[in-house]
CSV table of C-alpha atoms and ligand atoms in Angstrom, one decimal:
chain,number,residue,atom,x,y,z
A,1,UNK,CA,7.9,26.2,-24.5
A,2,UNK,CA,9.3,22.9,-25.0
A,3,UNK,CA,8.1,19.8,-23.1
A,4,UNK,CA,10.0,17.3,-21.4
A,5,UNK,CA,10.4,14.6,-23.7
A,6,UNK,CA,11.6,12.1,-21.4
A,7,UNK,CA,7.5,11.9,-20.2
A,8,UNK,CA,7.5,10.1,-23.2
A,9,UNK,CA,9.6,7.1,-22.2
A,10,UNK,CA,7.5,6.7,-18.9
A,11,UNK,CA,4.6,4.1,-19.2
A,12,UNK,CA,1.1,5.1,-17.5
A,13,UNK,CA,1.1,3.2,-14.5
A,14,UNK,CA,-1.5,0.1,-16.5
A,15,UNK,CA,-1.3,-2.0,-13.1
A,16,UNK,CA,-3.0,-0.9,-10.4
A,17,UNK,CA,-5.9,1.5,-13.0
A,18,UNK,CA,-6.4,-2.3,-14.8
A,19,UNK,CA,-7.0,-4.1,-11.1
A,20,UNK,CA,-9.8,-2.0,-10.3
A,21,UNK,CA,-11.2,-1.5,-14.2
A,22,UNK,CA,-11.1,-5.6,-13.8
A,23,UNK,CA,-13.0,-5.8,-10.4
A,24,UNK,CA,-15.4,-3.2,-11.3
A,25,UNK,CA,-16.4,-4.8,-14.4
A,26,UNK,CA,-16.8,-8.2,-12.3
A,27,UNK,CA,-18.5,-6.4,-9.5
A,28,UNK,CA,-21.0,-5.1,-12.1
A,29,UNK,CA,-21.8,-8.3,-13.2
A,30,UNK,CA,-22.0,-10.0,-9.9
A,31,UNK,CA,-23.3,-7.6,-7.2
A,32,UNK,CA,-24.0,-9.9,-4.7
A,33,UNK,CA,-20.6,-11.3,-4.7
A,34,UNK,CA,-18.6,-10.2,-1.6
A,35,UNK,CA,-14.9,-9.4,-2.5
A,36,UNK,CA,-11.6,-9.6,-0.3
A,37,UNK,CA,-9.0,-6.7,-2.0
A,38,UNK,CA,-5.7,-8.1,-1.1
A,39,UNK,CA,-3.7,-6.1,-3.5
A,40,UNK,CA,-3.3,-2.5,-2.6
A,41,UNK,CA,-0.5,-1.9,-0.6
A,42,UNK,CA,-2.0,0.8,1.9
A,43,UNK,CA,-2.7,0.5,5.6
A,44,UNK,CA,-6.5,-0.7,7.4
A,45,UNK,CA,-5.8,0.3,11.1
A,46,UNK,CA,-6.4,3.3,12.0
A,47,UNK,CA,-3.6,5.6,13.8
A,48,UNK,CA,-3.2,4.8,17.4
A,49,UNK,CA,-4.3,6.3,20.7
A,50,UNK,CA,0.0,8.4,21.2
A,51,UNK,CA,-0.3,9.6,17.4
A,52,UNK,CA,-3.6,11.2,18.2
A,53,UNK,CA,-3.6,12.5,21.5
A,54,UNK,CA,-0.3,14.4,20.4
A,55,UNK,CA,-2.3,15.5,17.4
A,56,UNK,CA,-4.7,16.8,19.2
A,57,UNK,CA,-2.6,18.7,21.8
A,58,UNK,CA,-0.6,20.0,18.6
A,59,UNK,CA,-3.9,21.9,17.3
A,60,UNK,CA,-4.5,23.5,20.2
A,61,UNK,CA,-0.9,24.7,20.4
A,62,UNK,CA,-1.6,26.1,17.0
A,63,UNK,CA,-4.5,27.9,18.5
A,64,UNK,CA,-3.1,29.8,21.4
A,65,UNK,CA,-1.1,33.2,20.9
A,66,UNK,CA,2.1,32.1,23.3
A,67,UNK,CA,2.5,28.4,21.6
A,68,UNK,CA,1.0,29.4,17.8
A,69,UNK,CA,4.0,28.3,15.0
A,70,UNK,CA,4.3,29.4,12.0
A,71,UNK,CA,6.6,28.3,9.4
A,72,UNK,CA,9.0,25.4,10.6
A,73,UNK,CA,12.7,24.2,9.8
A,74,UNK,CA,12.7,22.8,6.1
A,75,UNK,CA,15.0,20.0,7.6
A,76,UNK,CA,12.1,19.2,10.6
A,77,UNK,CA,11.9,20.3,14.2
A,78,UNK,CA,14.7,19.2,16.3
A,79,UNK,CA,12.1,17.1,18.6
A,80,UNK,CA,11.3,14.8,16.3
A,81,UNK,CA,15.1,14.5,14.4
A,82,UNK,CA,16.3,13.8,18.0
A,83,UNK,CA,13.3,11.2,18.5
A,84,UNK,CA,14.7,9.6,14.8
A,85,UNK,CA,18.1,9.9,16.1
A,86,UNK,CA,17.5,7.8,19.3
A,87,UNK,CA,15.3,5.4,17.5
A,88,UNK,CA,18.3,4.8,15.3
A,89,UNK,CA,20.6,4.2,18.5
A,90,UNK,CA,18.9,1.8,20.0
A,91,UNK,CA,19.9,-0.4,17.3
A,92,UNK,CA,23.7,0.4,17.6
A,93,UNK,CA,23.5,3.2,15.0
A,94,UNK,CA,24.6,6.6,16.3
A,95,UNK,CA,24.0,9.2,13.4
A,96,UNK,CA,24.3,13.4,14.2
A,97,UNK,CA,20.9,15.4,14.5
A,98,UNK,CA,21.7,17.0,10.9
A,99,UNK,CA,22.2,13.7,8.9
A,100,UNK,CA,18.6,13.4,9.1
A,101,UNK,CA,15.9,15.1,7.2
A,102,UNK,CA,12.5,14.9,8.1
A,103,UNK,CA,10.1,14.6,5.2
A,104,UNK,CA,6.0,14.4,4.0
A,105,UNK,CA,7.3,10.2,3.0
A,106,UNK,CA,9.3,8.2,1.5
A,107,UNK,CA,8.2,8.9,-1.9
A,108,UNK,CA,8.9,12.4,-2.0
A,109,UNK,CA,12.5,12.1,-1.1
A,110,UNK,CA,13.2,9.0,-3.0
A,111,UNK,CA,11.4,11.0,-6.1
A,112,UNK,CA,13.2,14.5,-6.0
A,113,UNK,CA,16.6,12.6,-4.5
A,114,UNK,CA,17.8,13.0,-7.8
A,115,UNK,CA,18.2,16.5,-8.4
A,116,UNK,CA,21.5,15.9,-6.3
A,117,UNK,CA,22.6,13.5,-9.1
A,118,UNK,CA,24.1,14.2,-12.6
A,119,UNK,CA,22.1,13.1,-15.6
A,120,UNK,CA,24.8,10.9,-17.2
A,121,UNK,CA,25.0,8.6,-14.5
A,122,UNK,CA,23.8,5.2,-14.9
A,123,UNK,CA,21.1,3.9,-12.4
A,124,UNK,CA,21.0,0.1,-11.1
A,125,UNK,CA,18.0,-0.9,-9.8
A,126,UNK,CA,16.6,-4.8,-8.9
A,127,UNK,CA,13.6,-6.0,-11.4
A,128,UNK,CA,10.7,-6.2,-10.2
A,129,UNK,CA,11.0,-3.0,-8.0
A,130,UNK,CA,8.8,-0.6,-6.6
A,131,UNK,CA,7.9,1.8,-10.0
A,132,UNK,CA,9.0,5.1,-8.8
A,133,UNK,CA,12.8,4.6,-8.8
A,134,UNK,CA,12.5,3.7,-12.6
A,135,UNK,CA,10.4,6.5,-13.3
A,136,UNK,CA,11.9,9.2,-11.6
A,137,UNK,CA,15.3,8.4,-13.7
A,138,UNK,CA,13.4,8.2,-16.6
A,139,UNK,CA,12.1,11.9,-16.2
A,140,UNK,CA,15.8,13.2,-15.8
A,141,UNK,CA,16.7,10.6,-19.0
A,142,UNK,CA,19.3,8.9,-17.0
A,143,UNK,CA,20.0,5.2,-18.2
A,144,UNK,CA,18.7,2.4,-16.2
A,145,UNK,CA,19.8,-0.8,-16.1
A,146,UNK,CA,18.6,-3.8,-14.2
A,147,UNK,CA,20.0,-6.2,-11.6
A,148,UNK,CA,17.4,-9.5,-12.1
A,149,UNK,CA,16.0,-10.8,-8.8
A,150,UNK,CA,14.2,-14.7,-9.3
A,151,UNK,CA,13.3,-17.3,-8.2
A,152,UNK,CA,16.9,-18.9,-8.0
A,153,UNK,CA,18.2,-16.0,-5.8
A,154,UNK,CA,15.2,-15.6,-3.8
A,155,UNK,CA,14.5,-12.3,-5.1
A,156,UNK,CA,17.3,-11.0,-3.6
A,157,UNK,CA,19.9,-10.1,-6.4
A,158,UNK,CA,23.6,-10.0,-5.4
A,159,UNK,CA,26.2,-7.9,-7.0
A,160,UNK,CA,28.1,-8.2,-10.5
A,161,UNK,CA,31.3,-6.6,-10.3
A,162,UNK,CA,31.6,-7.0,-14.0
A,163,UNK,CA,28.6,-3.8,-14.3
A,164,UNK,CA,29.6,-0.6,-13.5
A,165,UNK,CA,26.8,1.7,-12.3
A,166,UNK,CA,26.9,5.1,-10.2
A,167,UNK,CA,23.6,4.9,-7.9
A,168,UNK,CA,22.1,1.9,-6.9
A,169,UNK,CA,18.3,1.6,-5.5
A,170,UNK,CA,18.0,-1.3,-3.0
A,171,UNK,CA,14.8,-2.2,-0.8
A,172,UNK,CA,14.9,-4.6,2.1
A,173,UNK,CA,12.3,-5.5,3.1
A,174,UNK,CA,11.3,-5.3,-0.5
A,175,UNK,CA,7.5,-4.1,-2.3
A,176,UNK,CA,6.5,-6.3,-3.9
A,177,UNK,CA,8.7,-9.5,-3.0
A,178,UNK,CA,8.8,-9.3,0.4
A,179,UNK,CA,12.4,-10.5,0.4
A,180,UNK,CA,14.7,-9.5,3.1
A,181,UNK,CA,18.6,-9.0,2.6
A,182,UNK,CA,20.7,-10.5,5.8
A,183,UNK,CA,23.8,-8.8,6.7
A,184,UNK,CA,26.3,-10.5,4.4
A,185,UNK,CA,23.5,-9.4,1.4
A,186,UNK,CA,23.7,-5.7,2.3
A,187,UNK,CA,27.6,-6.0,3.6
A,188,UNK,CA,28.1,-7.2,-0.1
A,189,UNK,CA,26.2,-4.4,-1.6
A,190,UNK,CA,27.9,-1.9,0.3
A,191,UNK,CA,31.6,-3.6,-0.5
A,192,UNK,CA,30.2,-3.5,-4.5
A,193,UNK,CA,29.4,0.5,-4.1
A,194,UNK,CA,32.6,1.3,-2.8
A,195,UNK,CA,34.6,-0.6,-5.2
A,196,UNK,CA,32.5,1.4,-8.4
A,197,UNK,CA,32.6,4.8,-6.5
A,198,UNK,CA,28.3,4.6,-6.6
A,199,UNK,CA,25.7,5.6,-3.8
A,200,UNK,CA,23.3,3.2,-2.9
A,201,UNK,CA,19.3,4.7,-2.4
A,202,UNK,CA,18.3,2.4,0.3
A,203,UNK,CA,14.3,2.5,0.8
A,204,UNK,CA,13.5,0.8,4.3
A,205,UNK,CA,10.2,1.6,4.0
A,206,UNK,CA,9.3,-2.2,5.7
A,207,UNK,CA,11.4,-1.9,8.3
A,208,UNK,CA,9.3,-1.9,11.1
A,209,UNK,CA,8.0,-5.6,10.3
A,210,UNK,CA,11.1,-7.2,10.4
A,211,UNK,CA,10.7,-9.5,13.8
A,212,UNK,CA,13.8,-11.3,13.6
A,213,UNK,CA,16.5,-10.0,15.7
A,214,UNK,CA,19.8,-11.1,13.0
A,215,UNK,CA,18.1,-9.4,10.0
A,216,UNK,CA,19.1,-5.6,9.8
A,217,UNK,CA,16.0,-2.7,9.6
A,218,UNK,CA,19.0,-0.3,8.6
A,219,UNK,CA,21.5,-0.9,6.1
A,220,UNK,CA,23.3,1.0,8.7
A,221,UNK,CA,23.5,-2.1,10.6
A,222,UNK,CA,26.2,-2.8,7.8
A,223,UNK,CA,30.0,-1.6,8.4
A,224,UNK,CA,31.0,1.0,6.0
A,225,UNK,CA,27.7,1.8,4.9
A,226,UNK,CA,27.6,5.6,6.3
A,227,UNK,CA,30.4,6.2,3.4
A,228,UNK,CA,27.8,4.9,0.9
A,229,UNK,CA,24.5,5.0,1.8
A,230,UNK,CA,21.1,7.0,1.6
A,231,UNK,CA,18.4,5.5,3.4
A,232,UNK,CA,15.0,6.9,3.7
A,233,UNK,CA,12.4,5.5,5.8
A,234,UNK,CA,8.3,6.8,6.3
A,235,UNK,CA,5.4,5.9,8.9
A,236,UNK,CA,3.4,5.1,6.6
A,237,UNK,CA,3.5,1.5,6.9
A,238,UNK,CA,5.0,1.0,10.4
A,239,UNK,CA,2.3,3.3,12.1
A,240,UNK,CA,-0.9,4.0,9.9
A,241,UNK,CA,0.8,7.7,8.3
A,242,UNK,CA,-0.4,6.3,4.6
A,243,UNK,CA,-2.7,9.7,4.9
A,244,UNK,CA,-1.2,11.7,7.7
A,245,UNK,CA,2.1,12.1,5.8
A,246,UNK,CA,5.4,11.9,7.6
A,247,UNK,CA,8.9,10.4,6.8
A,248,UNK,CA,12.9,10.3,7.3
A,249,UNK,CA,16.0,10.2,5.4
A,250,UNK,CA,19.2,9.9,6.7
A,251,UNK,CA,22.2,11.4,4.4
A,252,UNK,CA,25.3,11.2,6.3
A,253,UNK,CA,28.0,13.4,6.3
A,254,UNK,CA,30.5,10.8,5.0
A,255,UNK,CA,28.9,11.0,1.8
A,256,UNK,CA,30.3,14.3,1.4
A,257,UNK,CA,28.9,16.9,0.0
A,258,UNK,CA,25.5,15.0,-0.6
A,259,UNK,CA,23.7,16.2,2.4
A,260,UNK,CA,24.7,20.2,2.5
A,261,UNK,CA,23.3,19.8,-0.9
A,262,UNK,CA,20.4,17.7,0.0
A,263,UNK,CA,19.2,20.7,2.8
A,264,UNK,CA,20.2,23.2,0.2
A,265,UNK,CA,17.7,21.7,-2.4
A,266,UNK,CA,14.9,20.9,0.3
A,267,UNK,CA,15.5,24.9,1.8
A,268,UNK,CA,14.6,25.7,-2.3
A,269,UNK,CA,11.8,24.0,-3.4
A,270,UNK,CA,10.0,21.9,-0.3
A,271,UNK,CA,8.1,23.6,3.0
A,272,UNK,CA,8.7,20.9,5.8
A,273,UNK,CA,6.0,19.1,7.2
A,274,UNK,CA,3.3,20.8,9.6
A,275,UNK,CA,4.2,20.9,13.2
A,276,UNK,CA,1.1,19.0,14.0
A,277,UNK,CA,2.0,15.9,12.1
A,278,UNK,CA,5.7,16.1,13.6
A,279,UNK,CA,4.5,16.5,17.1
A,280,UNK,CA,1.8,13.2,15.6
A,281,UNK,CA,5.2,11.4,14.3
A,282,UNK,CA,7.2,11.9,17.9
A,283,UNK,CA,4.7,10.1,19.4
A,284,UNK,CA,5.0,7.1,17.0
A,285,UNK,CA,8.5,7.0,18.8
A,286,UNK,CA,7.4,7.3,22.2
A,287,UNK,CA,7.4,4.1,24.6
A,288,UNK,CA,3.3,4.1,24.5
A,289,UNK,CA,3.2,5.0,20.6
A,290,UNK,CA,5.9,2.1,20.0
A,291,UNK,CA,3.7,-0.3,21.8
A,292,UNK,CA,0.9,0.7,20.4
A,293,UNK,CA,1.9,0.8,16.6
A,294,UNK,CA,3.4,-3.0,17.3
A,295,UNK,CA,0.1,-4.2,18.3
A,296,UNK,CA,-1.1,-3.2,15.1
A,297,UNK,CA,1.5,-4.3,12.7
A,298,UNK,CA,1.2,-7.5,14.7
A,299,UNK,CA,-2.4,-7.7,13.2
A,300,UNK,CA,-0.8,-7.5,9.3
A,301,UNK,CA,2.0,-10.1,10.6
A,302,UNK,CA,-0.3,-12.6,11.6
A,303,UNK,CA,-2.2,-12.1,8.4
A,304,UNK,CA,1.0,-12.5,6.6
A,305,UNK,CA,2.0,-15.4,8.7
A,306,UNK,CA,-1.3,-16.9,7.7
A,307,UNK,CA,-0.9,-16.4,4.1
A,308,UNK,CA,1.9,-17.6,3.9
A,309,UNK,CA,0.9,-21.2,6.2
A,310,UNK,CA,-1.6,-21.3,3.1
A,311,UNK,CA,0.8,-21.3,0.7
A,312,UNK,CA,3.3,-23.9,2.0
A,313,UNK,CA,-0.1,-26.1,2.6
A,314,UNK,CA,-0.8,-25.6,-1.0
A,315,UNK,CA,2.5,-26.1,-2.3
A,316,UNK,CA,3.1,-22.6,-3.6
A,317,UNK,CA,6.9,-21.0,-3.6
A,318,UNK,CA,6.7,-18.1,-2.0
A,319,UNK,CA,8.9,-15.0,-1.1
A,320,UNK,CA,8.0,-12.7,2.0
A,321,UNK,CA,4.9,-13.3,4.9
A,322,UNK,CA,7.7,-13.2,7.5
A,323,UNK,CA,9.4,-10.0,8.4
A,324,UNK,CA,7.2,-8.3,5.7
A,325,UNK,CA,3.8,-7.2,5.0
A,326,UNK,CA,3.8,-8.5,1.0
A,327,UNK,CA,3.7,-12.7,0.0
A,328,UNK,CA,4.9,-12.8,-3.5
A,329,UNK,CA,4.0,-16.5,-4.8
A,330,UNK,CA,4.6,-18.0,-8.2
A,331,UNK,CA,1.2,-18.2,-9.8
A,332,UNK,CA,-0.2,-21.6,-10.5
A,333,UNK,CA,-0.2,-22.0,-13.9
A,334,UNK,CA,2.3,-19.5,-14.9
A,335,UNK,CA,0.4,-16.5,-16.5
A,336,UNK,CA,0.0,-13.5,-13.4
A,337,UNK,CA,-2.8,-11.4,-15.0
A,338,UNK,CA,-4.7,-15.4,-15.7
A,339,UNK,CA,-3.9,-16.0,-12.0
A,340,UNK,CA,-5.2,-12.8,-11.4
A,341,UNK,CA,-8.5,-13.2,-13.1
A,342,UNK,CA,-8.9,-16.7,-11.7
A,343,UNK,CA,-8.5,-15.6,-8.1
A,344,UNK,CA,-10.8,-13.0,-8.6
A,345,UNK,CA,-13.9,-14.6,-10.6
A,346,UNK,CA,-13.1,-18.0,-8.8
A,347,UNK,CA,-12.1,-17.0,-5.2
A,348,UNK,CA,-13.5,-13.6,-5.4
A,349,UNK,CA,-10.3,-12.7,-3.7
A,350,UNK,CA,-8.5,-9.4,-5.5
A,351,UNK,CA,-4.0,-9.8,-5.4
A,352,UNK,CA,-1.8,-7.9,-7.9
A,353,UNK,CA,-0.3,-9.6,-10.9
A,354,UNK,CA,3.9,-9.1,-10.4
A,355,UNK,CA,3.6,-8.2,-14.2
A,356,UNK,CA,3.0,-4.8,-13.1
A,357,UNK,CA,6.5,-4.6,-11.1
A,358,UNK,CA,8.7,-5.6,-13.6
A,359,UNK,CA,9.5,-8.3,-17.1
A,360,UNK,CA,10.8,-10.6,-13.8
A,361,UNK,CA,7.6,-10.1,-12.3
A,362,UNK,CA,5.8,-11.7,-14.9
A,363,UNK,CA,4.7,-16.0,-13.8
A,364,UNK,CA,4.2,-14.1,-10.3
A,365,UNK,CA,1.5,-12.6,-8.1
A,366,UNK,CA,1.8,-10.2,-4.9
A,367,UNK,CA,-0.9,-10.3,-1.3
A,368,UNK,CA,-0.6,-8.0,1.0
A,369,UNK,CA,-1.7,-8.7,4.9
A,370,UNK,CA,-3.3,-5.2,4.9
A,371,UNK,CA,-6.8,-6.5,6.0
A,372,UNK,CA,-8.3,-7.9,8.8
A,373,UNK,CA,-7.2,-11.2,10.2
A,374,UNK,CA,-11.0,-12.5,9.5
A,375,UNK,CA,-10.9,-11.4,5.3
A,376,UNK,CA,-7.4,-13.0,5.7
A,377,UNK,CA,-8.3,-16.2,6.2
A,378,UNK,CA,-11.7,-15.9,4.8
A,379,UNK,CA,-9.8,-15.8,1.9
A,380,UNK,CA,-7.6,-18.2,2.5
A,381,UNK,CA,-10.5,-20.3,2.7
A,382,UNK,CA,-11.5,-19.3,-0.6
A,383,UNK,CA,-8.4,-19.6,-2.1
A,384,UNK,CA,-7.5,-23.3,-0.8
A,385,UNK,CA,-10.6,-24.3,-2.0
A,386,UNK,CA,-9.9,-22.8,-5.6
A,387,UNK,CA,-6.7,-24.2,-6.2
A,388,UNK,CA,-7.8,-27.6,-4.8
A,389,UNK,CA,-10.8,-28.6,-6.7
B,416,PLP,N1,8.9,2.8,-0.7
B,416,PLP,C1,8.3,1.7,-0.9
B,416,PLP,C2,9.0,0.4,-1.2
B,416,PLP,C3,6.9,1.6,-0.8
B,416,PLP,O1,6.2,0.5,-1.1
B,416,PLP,C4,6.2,2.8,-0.5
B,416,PLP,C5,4.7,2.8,-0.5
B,416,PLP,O2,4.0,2.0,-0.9
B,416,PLP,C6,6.9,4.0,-0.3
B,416,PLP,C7,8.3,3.9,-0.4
B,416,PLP,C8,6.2,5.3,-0.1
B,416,PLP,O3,6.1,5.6,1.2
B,416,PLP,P1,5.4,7.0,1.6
B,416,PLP,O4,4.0,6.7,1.9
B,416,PLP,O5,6.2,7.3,2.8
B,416,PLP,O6,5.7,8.0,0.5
């Protein structure tokens, strides 16, 4: 037996395992002290009144003879592919039934994508970026190289037709910048891909928190990007799925042979997601669960919205808090893990220092607005009074 050496190039994940060391230790030392954790990126409200009445009715299917199911389509019932597939039109994008693959998240198909694709490709992918489109290259020992977001493009890097790469990983709205492409960002992107013959992984994980009506949830919403494009997409973020488990991704079949292989692969080595969570996930996309789940991701936009108001009061540049869940600020003072410590002993409020997402990360600091609006701006209190003393 021979191990997979390319384990050896991936980093244990330091970021998040050093947060909570960091707030333990503190919390050990000052138990009395009541802390606000606005750095994890997972979800606070609970699932909403559609997703669980159809859960419920979905066990009890399971529990009568005449509607019992057993093992499902790998690729996901047609209910819920046709819910997708309507959800998708009424933004003006009209994809076929089969061009989408339901999935257990985002995660898993943006992780074991990549069995579709060679080794010896070369892999573009922004810096700082969500950690597990470097490191699922890295297993396979593909070569990554980086396009560098900053401050001077607002996080949102364009294209340089003087790279050449064969897959490129884009998020919009992005973790951890909150940074949103337009139209023209993602048109150019999608021009770029075409010209070097390369597939863009488009993670619109976000999607569902972009309120304003010219920004596109769907790189889709782009001309030409069906010939290019993979985009996956979850519930975890837009309706509370973080622990329920349910996804999309759309491969269409202008990409060739990309999605026969895609179902090929999943018919191999995945089991499709229980029918009870798909019946859950069609009701996400009913008119009640749609209402519903934008009442609640109204509660994380306000907090964003909120967070964001602090900033500008403070005079802190800032990426994201509109159409996004994540405010990624430079850190006063330059030094994120110093920022990080300050906030917490100082403001005993808990961010994550943008070290962890990349070298460009580094001088930066993500908040999420997964909390209640009254931690929010409790610690916003905190936090104004910190940095103005
Ligand atoms: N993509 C991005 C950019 C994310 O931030 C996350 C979760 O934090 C995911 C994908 C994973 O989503 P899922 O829970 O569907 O696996």
């Amino acid at each position: 037996m021979k191990l997979n050496k390319n384990f050896e190039l991936i980093k244990d994940s330091y970021l998040f395992a050093t947060v909570a060391e960091k707030t333990a230790e503190y919390l050990k030392e000052n138990p009395d002290k009541k802390l606000i954790k606005l750095g994890i990126g997972d979800v606070t409200i609970p699932l909403c009144k559609a997703v669980v009445e159809a859960g419920v009715k979905a066990v009890e299917e399971m529990g009568k003879p005449e509607t019992f199911r057993g093992y499902g389509p790998y690729e996901g019932y047609d209910f819920l592919r046709k819910s997708v597939r309507d959800y998708y039109a009424r933004r003006g994008v009209n994809l076929d039934m089969d061009e989408i693959f339901i999935s257990d998240g985002a995660k898993s198909d943006i992780g074991n994508i990549v069995d579709l694709f060679s080794e010896d490709n070369v892999v573009l992918v922004p810096d700082p970026v969500y950690p597990v489109y470097v490191d699922t290259n890295l297993m396979d020992g593909r070569r990554i190289i980086y396009a560098d977001a900053s401050e001077k493009n607002g996080f949102l890097p364009m294209p340089d037709y003087g790279v050449d790469c064969d897959i490129i990983y884009m998020c919009s709205p992005n973790n951890p910048t909150g940074a949103v492409y337009d139209k023209a960002g993602l048109k150019a992107w999608v021009d770029y891909a075409k010209a070097k013959n390369a597939v863009i992984l488009f993670d619109s994980a976000y999607e569902f928190y972009v309120t304003d009506e010219n920004l596109p949830r769907s790189v889709y919403e782009v001309e030409g990007a069906t010939e290019v494009a993979i985009e996956f997409c979850s519930l975890s973020k837009t309706a509370g799925f973080t622990g329920t488990r349910c996804g999309y991704t759309v491969i269409p079949k202008k990409l060739g042979p990309l999605n026969g292989m895609w179902l090929r692969r999943q018919s191999t080595k995945y089991n499709g997601v229980p029918y009870i969570v798909q019946r859950m996930a069609e009701a996400v996309f009913s008119e009640d669960g749609q209402k519903q789940i934008s009442e609640n991701v109204g509660v994380y936009m306000k907090n964003a919205k909120l967070i964001s108001d602090t900033l500008n009061e403070l005079g802190i540049w800032h990426t994201g808090g509109v159409n996004s869940p994540y405010i990624w600020l430079k850190c006063p003072g330059g030094d994120s893990w110093a920022f990080f410590d300050k906030l917490l002993k100082e403001a005993n409020v808990v961010g994550t220092p943008g070290a962890g997402f990349g070298k460009n990360g580094e001088g930066f600091f993500r908040l999420t607005a997964f909390n209640n609006y009254e931690n929010t701006s409790e610690a916003m209190r905190r936090i104004k009074s910190v940095l103005t003393k």
